[in-house]
XYZ file of C-alpha atoms in Angstrom:
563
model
C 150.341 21.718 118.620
C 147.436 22.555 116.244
C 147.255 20.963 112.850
C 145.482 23.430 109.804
C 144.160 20.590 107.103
C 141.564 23.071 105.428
C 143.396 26.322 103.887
C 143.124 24.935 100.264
C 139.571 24.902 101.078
C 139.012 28.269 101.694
C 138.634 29.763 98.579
C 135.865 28.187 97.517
C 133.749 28.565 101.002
C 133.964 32.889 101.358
C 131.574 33.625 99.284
C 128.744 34.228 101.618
C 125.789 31.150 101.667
C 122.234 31.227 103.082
C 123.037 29.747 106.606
C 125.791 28.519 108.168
C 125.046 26.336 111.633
C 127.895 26.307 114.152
C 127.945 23.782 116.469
C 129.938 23.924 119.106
C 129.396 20.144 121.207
C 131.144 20.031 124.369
C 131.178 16.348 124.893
C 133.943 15.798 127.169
C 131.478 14.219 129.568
C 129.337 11.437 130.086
C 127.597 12.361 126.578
C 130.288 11.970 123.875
C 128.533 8.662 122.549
C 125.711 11.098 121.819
C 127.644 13.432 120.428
C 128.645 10.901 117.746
C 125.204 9.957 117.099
C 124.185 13.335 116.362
C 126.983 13.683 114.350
C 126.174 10.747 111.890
C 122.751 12.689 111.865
C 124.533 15.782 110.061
C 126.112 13.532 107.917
C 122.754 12.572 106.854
C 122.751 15.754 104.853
C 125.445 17.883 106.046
C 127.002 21.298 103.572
C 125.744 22.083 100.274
C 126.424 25.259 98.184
C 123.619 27.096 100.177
C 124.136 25.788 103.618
C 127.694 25.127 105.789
C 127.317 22.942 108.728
C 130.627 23.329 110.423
C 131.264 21.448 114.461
C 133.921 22.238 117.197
C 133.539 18.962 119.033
C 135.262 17.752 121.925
C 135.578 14.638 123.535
C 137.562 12.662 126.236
C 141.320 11.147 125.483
C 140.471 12.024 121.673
C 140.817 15.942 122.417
C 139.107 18.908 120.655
C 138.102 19.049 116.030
C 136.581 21.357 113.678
C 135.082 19.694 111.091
C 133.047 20.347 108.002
C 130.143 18.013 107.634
C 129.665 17.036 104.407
C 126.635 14.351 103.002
C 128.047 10.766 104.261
C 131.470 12.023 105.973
C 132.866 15.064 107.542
C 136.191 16.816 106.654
C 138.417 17.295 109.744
C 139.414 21.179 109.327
C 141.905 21.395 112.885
C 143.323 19.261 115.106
C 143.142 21.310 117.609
C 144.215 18.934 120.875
C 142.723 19.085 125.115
C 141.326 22.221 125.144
C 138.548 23.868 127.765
C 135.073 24.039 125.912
C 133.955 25.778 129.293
C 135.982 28.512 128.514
C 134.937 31.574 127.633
C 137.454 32.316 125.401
C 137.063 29.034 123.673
C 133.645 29.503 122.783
C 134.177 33.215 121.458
C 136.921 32.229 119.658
C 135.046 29.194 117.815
C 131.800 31.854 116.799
C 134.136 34.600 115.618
C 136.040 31.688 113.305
C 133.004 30.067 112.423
C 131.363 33.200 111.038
C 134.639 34.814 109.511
C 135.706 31.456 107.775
C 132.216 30.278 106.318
C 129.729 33.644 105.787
C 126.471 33.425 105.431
C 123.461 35.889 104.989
C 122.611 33.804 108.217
C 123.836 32.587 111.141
C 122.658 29.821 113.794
C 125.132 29.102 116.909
C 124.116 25.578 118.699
C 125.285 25.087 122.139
C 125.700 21.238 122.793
C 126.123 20.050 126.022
C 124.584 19.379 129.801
C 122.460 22.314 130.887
C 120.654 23.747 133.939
C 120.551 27.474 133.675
C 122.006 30.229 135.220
C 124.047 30.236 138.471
C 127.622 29.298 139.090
C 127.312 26.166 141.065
C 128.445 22.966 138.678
C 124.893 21.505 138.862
C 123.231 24.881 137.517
C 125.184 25.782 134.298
C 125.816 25.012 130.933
C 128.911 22.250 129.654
C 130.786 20.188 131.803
C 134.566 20.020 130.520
C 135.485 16.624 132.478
C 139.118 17.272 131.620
C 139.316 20.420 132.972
C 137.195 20.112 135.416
C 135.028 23.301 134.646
C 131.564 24.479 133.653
C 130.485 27.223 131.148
C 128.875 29.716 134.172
C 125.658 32.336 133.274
C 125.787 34.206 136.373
C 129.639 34.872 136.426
C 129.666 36.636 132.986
C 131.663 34.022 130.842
C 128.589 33.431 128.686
C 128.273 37.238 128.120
C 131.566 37.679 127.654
C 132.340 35.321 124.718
C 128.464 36.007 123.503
C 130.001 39.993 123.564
C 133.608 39.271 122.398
C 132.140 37.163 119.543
C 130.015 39.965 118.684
C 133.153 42.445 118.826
C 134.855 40.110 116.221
C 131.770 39.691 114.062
C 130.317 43.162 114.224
C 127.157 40.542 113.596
C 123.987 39.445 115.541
C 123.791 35.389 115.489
C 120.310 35.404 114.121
C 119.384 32.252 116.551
C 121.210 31.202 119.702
C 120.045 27.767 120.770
C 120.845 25.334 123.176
C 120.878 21.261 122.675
C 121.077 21.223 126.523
C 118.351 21.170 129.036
C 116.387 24.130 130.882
C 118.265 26.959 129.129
C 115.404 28.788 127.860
C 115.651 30.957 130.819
C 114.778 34.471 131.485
C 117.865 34.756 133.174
C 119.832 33.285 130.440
C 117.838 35.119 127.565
C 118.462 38.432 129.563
C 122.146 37.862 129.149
C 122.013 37.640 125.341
C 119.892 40.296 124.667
C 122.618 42.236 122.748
C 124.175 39.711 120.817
C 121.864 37.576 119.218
C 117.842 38.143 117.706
C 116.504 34.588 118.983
C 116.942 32.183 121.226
C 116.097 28.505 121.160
C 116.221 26.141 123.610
C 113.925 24.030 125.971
C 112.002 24.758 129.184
C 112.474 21.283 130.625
C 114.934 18.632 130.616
C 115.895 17.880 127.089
C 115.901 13.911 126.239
C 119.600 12.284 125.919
C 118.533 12.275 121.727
C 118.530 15.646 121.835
C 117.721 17.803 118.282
C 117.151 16.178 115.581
C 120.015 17.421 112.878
C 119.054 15.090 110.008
C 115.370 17.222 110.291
C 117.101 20.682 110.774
C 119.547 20.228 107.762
C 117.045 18.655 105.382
C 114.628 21.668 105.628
C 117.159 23.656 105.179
C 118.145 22.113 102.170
C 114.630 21.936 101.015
C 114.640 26.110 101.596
C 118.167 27.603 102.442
C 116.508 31.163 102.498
C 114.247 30.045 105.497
C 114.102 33.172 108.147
C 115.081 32.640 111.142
C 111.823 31.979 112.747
C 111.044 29.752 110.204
C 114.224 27.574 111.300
C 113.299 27.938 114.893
C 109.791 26.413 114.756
C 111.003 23.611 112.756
C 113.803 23.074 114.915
C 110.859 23.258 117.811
C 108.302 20.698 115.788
C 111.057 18.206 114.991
C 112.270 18.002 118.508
C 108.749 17.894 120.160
C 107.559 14.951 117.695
C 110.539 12.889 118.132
C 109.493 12.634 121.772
C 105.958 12.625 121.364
C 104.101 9.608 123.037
C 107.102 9.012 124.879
C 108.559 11.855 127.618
C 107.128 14.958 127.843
C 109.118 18.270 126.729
C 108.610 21.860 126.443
C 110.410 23.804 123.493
C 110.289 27.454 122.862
C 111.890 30.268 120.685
C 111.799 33.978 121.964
C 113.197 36.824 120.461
C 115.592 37.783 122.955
C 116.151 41.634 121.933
C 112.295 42.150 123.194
C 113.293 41.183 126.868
C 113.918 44.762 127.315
C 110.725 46.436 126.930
C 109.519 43.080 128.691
C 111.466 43.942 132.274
C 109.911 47.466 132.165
C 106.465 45.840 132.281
C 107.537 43.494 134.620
C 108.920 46.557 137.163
C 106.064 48.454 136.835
C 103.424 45.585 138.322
C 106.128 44.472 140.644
C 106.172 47.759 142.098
C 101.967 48.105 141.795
C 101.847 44.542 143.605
C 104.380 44.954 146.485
C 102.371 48.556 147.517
C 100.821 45.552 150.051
C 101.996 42.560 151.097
C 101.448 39.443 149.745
C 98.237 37.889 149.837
C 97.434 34.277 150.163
C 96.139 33.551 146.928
C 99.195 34.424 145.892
C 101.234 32.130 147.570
C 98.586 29.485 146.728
C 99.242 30.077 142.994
C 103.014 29.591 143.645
C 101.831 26.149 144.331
C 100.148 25.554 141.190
C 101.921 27.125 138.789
C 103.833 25.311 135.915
C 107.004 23.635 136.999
C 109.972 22.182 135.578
C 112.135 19.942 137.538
C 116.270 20.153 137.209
C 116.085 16.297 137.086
C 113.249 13.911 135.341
C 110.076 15.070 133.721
C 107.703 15.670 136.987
C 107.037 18.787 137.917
C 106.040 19.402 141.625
C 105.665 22.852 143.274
C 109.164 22.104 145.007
C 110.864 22.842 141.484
C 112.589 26.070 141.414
C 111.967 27.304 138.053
C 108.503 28.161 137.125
C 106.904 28.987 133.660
C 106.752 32.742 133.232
C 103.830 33.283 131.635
C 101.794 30.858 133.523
C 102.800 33.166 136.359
C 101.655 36.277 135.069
C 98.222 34.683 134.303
C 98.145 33.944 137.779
C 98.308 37.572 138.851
C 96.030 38.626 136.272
C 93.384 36.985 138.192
C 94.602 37.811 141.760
C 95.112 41.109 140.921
C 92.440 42.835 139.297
C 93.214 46.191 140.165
C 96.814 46.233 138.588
C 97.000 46.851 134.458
C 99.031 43.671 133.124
C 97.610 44.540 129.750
C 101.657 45.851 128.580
C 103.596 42.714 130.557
C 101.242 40.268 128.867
C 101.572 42.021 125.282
C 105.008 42.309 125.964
C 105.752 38.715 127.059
C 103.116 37.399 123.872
C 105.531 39.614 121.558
C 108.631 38.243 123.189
C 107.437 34.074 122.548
C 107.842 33.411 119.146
C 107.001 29.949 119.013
C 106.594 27.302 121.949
C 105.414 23.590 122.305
C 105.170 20.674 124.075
C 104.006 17.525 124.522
C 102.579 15.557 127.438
C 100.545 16.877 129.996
C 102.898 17.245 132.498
C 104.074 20.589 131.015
C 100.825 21.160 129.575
C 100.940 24.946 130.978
C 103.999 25.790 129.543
C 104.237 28.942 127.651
C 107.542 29.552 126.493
C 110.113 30.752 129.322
C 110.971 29.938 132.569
C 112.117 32.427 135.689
C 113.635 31.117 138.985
C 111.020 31.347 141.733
C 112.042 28.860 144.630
C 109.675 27.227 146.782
C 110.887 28.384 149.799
C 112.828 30.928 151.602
C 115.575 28.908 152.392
C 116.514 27.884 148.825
C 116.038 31.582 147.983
C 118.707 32.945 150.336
C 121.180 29.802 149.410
C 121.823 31.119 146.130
C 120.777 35.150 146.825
C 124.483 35.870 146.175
C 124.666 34.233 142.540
C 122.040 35.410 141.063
C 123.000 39.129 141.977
C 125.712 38.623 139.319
C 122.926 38.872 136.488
C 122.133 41.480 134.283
C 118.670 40.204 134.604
C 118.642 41.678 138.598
C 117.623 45.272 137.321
C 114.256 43.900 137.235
C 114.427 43.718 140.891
C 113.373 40.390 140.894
C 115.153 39.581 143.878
C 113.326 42.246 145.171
C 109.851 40.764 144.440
C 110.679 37.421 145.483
C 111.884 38.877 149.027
C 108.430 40.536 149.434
C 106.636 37.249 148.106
C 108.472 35.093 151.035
C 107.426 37.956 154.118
C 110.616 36.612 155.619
C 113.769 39.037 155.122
C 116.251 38.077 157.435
C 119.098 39.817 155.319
C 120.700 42.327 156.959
C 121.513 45.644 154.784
C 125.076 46.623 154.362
C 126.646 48.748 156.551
C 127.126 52.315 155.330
C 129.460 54.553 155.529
C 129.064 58.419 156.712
C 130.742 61.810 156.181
C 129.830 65.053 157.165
C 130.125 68.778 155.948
C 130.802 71.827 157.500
C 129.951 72.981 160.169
C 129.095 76.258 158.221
C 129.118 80.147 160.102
C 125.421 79.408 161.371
C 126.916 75.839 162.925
C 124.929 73.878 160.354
C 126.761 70.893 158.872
C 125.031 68.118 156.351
C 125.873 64.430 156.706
C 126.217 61.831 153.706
C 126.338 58.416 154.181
C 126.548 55.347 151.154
C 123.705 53.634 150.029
C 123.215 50.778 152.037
C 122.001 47.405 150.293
C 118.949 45.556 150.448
C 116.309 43.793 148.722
C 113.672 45.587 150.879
C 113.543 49.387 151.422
C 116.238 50.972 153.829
C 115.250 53.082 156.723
C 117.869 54.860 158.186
C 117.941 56.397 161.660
C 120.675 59.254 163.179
C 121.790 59.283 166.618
C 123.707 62.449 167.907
C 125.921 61.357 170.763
C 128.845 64.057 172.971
C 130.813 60.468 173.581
C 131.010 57.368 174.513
C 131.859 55.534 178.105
C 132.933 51.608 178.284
C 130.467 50.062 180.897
C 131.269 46.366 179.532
C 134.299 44.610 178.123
C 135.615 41.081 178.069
C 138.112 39.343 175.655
C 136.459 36.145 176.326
C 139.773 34.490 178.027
C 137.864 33.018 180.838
C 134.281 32.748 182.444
C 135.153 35.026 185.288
C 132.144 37.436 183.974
C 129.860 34.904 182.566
C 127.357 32.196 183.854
C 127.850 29.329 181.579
C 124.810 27.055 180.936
C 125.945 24.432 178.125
C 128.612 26.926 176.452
C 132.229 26.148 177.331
C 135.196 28.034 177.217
C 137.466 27.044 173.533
C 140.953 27.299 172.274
C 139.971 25.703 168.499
C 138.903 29.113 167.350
C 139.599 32.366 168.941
C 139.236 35.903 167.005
C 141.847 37.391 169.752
C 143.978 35.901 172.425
C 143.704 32.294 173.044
C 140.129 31.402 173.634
C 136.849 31.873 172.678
C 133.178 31.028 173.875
C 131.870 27.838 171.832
C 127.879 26.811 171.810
C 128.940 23.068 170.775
C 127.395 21.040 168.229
C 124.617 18.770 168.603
C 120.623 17.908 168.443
C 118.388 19.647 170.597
C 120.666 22.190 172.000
C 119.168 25.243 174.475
C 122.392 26.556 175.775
C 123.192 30.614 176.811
C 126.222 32.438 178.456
C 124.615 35.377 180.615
C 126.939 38.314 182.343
C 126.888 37.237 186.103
C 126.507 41.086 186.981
C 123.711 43.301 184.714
C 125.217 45.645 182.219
C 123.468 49.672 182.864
C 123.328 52.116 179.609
C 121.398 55.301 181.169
C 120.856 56.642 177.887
C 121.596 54.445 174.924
C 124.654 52.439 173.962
C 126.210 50.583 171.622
C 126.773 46.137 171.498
C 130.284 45.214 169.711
C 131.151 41.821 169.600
C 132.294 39.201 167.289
C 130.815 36.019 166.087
C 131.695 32.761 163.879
C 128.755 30.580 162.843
C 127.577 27.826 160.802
C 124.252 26.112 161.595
C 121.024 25.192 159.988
C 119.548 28.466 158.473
C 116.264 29.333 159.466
C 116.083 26.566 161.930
C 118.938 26.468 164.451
C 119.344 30.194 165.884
C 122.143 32.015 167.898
C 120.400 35.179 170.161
C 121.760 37.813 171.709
C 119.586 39.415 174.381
C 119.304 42.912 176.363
C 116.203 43.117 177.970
C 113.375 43.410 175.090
C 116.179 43.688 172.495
C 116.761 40.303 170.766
C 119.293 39.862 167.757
C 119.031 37.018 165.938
C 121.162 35.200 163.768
C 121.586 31.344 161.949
C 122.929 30.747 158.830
C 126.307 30.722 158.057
C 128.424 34.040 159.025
C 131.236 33.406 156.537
C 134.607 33.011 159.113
C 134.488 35.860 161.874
C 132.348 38.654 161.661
C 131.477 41.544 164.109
C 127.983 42.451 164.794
C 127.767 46.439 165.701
C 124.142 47.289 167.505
C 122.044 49.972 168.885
C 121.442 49.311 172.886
C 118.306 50.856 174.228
C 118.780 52.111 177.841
C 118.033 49.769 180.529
C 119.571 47.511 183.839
C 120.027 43.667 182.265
C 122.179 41.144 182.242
C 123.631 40.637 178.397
C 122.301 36.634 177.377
C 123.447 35.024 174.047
C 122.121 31.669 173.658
C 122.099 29.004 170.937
C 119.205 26.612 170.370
C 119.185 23.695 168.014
C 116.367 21.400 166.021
C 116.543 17.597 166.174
C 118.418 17.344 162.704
C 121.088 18.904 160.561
C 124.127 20.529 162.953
C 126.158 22.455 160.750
C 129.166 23.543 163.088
C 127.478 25.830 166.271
C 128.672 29.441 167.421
C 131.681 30.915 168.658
C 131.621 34.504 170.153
C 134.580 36.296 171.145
C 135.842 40.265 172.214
C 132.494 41.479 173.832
C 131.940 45.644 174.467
C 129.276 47.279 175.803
C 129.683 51.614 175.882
C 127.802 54.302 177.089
C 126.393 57.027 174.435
C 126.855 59.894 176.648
C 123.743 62.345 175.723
C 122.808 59.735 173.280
C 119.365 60.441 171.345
C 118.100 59.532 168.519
C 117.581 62.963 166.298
C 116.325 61.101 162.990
C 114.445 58.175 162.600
C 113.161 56.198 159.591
C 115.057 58.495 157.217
C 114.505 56.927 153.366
C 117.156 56.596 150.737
C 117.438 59.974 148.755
C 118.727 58.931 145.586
């Protein structure tokens, strides 16, 4: 049940002050000692007739307060009980209080708690809710959505949006704000366990409540980098988050100038030494997945001399408000970070996440797959429909987009039917020459067996048809697969003559793999082949058809995407 202690209060708090500062401190973690620290720092100073300092603060076994800080003691407004600070809703719900209960001419919103950025996984996020077991996710929406239904409440921009967490000042993370708030502070690297320092912050404001908003920021920046100066190295940054707009433009328009070839070395050099900042300690190394921004589009300035970057860097110089740091280690920071793994590998794992943001229409993704030369990702299948045929015998055919970081090239293949020349349901090995696969009843698609690879080190196993398949024309490979082994390293291949289909990774539980045959007189070969380290799970292949395309020719190729 919720306890209200403060509606005598009220009355004297609506009539609208300078700034108020919300702070909403998620501390049911392995931080809430902090938490109380910081709080004692408010206390320092806390409200005054020009400036509310009000807290939603949560912490293990103790359960979820509002209070009003006040100079020396704070003035416990709700009891409000366990309640998920990783919820959206929660967090929407405390801004559109905050700023209908205590109005101000201006409004800061601090966002206390672990922080790693954008995706969904529990070590990239922001807040960790121990008893609920949840995390505040970017890339799912929940911090647009309360962000967006705090705004709905409000009708009101929060003038700065900051985060006492660590590696939020994001691209990614700014991108998702753009609508609902005018800046955005928050640090590049990890942020020391101290944290901001509130005593500063509330003192200057006292000392000038009608401070703008960028005048709050860089002091807010200042007093954080000199309480760590001489003693870990930080980065610190405000941007105005509304200009990330006319920034992704810029940023589309030299992607698309520098992917007209493909990449060149010096560019994948530069990856190497570009600024860094690691998810854990203050070391950067070119292994870090999140690289500075700006340092990056210094770097193709020089490699490439023939592209205009004059509007991306005006843009990005107009989007930093104010950025320091101290210690060398981040000494090329420039005020916002973008995800740019190191590798391929990393870039596939979490591919699917980072889809989710609005930050995507940049086609990021899309640049980074050109960057790595190594697109392995299969477009989506399509689907197709035709019209007509009209009195002439004309018809059209449609078929849906299909998706893909790289361009699509589509070809058409006009067929009179098909003919089965092939077909097995993969209940014995009465067709098959086994050479290190065996025959499996732990996971069939159909029936009651399948074909398994096993699972172990240094694996070069196949299955072959004991008799060669014949397509006189072309044809058409259905058959289904399950597989889970070291991407880019182990490798499951399917064989026809010249025609090899490859395939590692993991294939999500059964899938079936539909493919273009060219004509020929072959034996069908799938083998699996393993490195000396990780096994993951091997391959299992099941309900195998091979048909005929009688007349079968292709009468399109490398068609483009229309609209």
């Amino acid at each position: 049940m919720r306890h209200f202690l403060f509606l005598l209060l009220l009355p004297c708090l609506l009539s609208a002050q300078e700034w108020t500062m919300l702070v909403y401190m998620a501390a049911d973690n392995d931080l809430a000692q902090w938490a109380d620290s910081d709080l004692v720092e408010m206390e320092n100073f806390g409200s005054n007739e020009d400036i509310n300092v009000v807290v939603q603060i949560d912490k293990p076994s103790i359960g979820c307060r509002r209070l009003l800080v006040g100079h020396g003691s704070s003035v416990t407004l709700e009891e409000m009980g366990p309640i998920d600070m990783c919820a959206w809703e929660t967090l929407a719900d405390f801004i559109c209080w905050g700023m209908s209960n205590f109005p101000a001419e201006r409004y800061i919103v601090i966002l206390w708690d672990h922080g790693s950025g954008w995706t969904t996984i529990p070590s990239r996020s922001f807040g960790s809710d121990w008893s609920h077991g949840s995390v505040l996710s970017i890339a799912s929406g929940d911090f647009r959505r309360a962000l967006s239904a705090a705004h709905e409440c409000t009708k009101t921009r929060i003038d700065i949006l900051s985060f006492d967490a660590c590696l939020m000042q994001q691209i990614e993370v700014a991108y998702e704000a753009r609508d609902y708030a005018l800046l955005m502070v928050a640090a590049q690297s990890v942020m020391p366990l101290l944290g901001f320092r509130y005593d500063n912050i509330i003192q200057s404001l006292h000392a000038e409540p009608g401070m703008s908003p960028s005048g709050l920021a860089e002091i807010i920046i200042q007093s954080t980098v000199e309480n760590y100066s001489d003693s870990l190295p930080i980065a610190v940054s405000a941007i105005n988050v509304a200009k990330t707009s006319g920034l992704i433009q810029e940023l589309i328009a030299v992607e698309n100038a520098v992917m007209e070839q493909p990449p060149v070395p010096s560019l994948q050099a530069a990856r190497q030494t570009v600024q860094t900042f690691p998810a854990l300690g203050f070391t950067p190394y070119p292994t870090d997945d999140l690289v500075d921004l700006g340092d990056l589009i210094h770097a193709l300035e020089g490699i490439y001399t023939q592209v205009d970057l004059n509007g991306l860097i005006m843009d990005y110089a107009q989007t930093i408000v104010h950025a320091d740091h101290w210690g060398d280690a981040f000494g090329s920071a420039t005020g916002l970070t973008v995800w740019f793994p190191d590798v391929y590998v990393q870039f596939k794992q979490l591919l699917g996440s980072y889809g989710e943001l609005d930050w995507t229409s940049s086609n990021w993704l899309g640049f980074l797959n050109w960057f790595y030369d190594s697109d392995d990702i299969r477009p989506t299948a399509c689907s197709l429909a035709a019209a007509g045929p009209a009195s002439d015998n004309d018809f059209r055919l449609y078929w849906s987009r299909s998706r893909d970081l790289a361009p699509v090239r589509y070809h058409i293949v006009e067929a009179t039917g098909t003919a089965p020349v092939f077909s097995d349901g993969c209940e014995d090995s009465s067709l098959w020459n086994f050479s290190g696969f065996t025959l499996s009843s732990t996971n069939p698609h159909t029936g009651n067996a399948s074909f398994f690879s096993g699972n172990a080190s240094g694996l070069a196993v196949s299955v072959e048809t004991k008799n060669n398949v014949v397509i006189e024309e072309l044809g058409s490979l259905s058959i289904f697969l399950y597989y889970n082994t070291e991407d880019m390293a182990d490798s499951l291949v399917i064989e026809y003559g010249a025609f090899r289909d490859v395939h590692y990774g993991y294939s999500g539980g059964w899938t079936e793999r539909r493919v273009i045959l060219p004509a020929g007189n072959h034996p069908l070969r799938i083998s699996y082949y393993t490195n000396g380290a990780i096994n993951e799970g091997g391959c299992y292949i099941d309900d195998i058809s091979v048909d005929e395309w009688i007349g079968g020719r292709f009468i399109r190729r490398d068609l483009q995407d229309t609209i």
